[in-house]
Amino acid sequence: MEPLVVVDHVNKHYGELHVLKDITTTIHRGEVVVVIGPSGSGKSTLCRAINRLETIDSGTITIDGKPLPAEGAELARLRADVGMVFQSFNLFSHKTILQNVTLGQTNVRKRSKADADKRAMEILDRVGVANQANKMPSQLSGGQQQRVAIARALAMDPKVMLFDEPTSALDPEMITEVLDVMVGLAKDGMTMVVVTHEMGFARKAAQRVLFMADGSIVEEATPEKFFTDPQSTRAKDFLSKVL
Ligand code: ADP
Ligand code: MG
């Protein structure tokens, strides 16, 4: 398998707090990796570091063989290559759904408005919200907004998609519609890093689970193995609480 995201001996501190401790892992092209672990273990920080929303103190992160750029147009392109979906949707509230999905395409990918509109409508259709294109985000349900957020990232033709607890802010009845979109993406071969406690998603879509605790990767296994036969005390403890 071809390495796509290579995280090599990465450390990060927030002041005294050592939040990423010598993290090393490789995400291969087409692979779906679920990151799971207690609150405060560094999962979001790891995702944000991969997207360079956070800097790191030491170690390296490369995407498709290239180190993360520090700033400017190259950084904007990196963020397009590494799509990110947050717990809190983060749509532009004063723009329509269609504008949300075209903005990055025209600004960063330099597509014409017509091309961007066409691509946006295809992707909105794929995530099941094409009929909402001219509405404002606040007029959509949480599940619909999150699917738009996924569409916005996908419209940039990312090499990898990062999801940071994408269903945690959703009412239960909306979780499935978002997970279904994600399972579809996984089936289509998208490379994905997904922070989630949704075991069903992990079992259906992931090749690998990374269990993080206290800033370290404590355990790495297939979903089947991890959920039925965790090895570390930390993982056993954690699973007894969430499952
Ligand atoms: P997780 O996503 O696993 O819950 P985070 O990566 O959000 O964990 O946070 C890891 C640790 O870093 C936590 O103890 C959190 O309080 C701390 N932290 C996160 N962001 C910041 C920040 N901007 N400044 C200081 N501490 C932070
Ligand atoms: Mg988090």
GROMACS .gro file of N, CA, C and O in nm, residues 18 26 34 43 59 75 100 117 135 137 145 161 169-170 178 185 207 215 222 233 238:
model
   84
   18HIS      N    1   0.205   1.801   2.752
   18HIS     CA    2   0.260   1.727   2.638
   18HIS      C    3   0.143   1.656   2.570
   18HIS      O    4   0.104   1.547   2.610
   26THR      N    5   0.125   0.578   0.979
   26THR     CA    6   0.113   0.603   0.835
   26THR      C    7  -0.027   0.567   0.790
   26THR      O    8  -0.077   0.459   0.822
   34VAL      N    9  -0.991   0.472   1.198
   34VAL     CA   10  -1.071   0.533   1.305
   34VAL      C   11  -0.981   0.561   1.424
   34VAL      O   12  -0.902   0.475   1.465
   43LYS      N   13  -0.676   1.356   2.019
   43LYS     CA   14  -0.730   1.317   1.888
   43LYS      C   15  -0.751   1.438   1.797
   43LYS      O   16  -0.711   1.438   1.682
   59GLY      N   17   0.934   1.641   1.502
   59GLY     CA   18   0.884   1.535   1.416
   59GLY      C   19   0.840   1.592   1.283
   59GLY      O   20   0.854   1.713   1.257
   75LEU      N   21  -0.039   2.664   0.157
   75LEU     CA   22  -0.113   2.616   0.274
   75LEU      C   23  -0.261   2.600   0.238
   75LEU      O   24  -0.326   2.503   0.276
  100ASN      N   25  -2.138   2.796  -0.021
  100ASN     CA   26  -2.047   2.728   0.070
  100ASN      C   27  -1.962   2.624  -0.004
  100ASN      O   28  -1.847   2.603   0.029
  117ASP      N   29  -2.002   2.550  -0.985
  117ASP     CA   30  -2.144   2.525  -0.962
  117ASP      C   31  -2.182   2.382  -1.001
  117ASP      O   32  -2.255   2.313  -0.930
  135LYS      N   33  -3.067   2.750  -0.012
  135LYS     CA   34  -3.103   2.790   0.125
  135LYS      C   35  -2.980   2.837   0.201
  135LYS      O   36  -2.866   2.815   0.159
  137PRO      N   37  -2.754   2.807   0.560
  137PRO     CA   38  -2.727   2.697   0.652
  137PRO      C   39  -2.828   2.684   0.767
  137PRO      O   40  -2.868   2.573   0.803
  145GLN      N   41  -2.673   1.997   0.744
  145GLN     CA   42  -2.558   2.089   0.747
  145GLN      C   43  -2.427   2.010   0.746
  145GLN      O   44  -2.331   2.048   0.679
  161MET      N   45  -0.956   1.275   0.372
  161MET     CA   46  -1.058   1.348   0.449
  161MET      C   47  -1.038   1.317   0.598
  161MET      O   48  -1.025   1.200   0.637
  169ALA      N   49  -2.237   1.616   1.755
  169ALA     CA   50  -2.326   1.727   1.786
  169ALA      C   51  -2.466   1.705   1.730
  169ALA      O   52  -2.551   1.793   1.738
  170LEU      N   53  -2.489   1.586   1.672
  170LEU     CA   54  -2.617   1.563   1.603
  170LEU      C   55  -2.717   1.491   1.691
  170LEU      O   56  -2.681   1.406   1.773
  178VAL      N   57  -2.557   1.088   0.822
  178VAL     CA   58  -2.419   1.135   0.804
  178VAL      C   59  -2.324   1.015   0.794
  178VAL      O   60  -2.237   1.010   0.704
  185LEU      N   61  -1.841   0.700   0.108
  185LEU     CA   62  -1.709   0.752   0.069
  185LEU      C   63  -1.602   0.647   0.087
  185LEU      O   64  -1.514   0.630   0.001
  207GLN      N   65  -1.032  -0.004   0.826
  207GLN     CA   66  -0.935  -0.114   0.825
  207GLN      C   67  -0.859  -0.120   0.957
  207GLN      O   68  -0.805  -0.222   0.995
  215GLY      N   69  -0.215   1.144   2.492
  215GLY     CA   70  -0.122   1.193   2.392
  215GLY      C   71  -0.042   1.088   2.318
  215GLY      O   72   0.040   1.122   2.233
  222THR      N   73  -0.716  -0.404   1.404
  222THR     CA   74  -0.836  -0.401   1.321
  222THR      C   75  -0.954  -0.372   1.413
  222THR      O   76  -0.948  -0.402   1.534
  233THR      N   77  -0.482  -0.214   2.927
  233THR     CA   78  -0.577  -0.181   3.034
  233THR      C   79  -0.654  -0.055   2.999
  233THR      O   80  -0.774  -0.046   3.022
  238PHE      N   81  -1.158   0.201   2.872
  238PHE     CA   82  -1.231   0.294   2.788
  238PHE      C   83  -1.352   0.226   2.724
  238PHE      O   84  -1.463   0.278   2.728
   0.00000   0.00000   0.00000
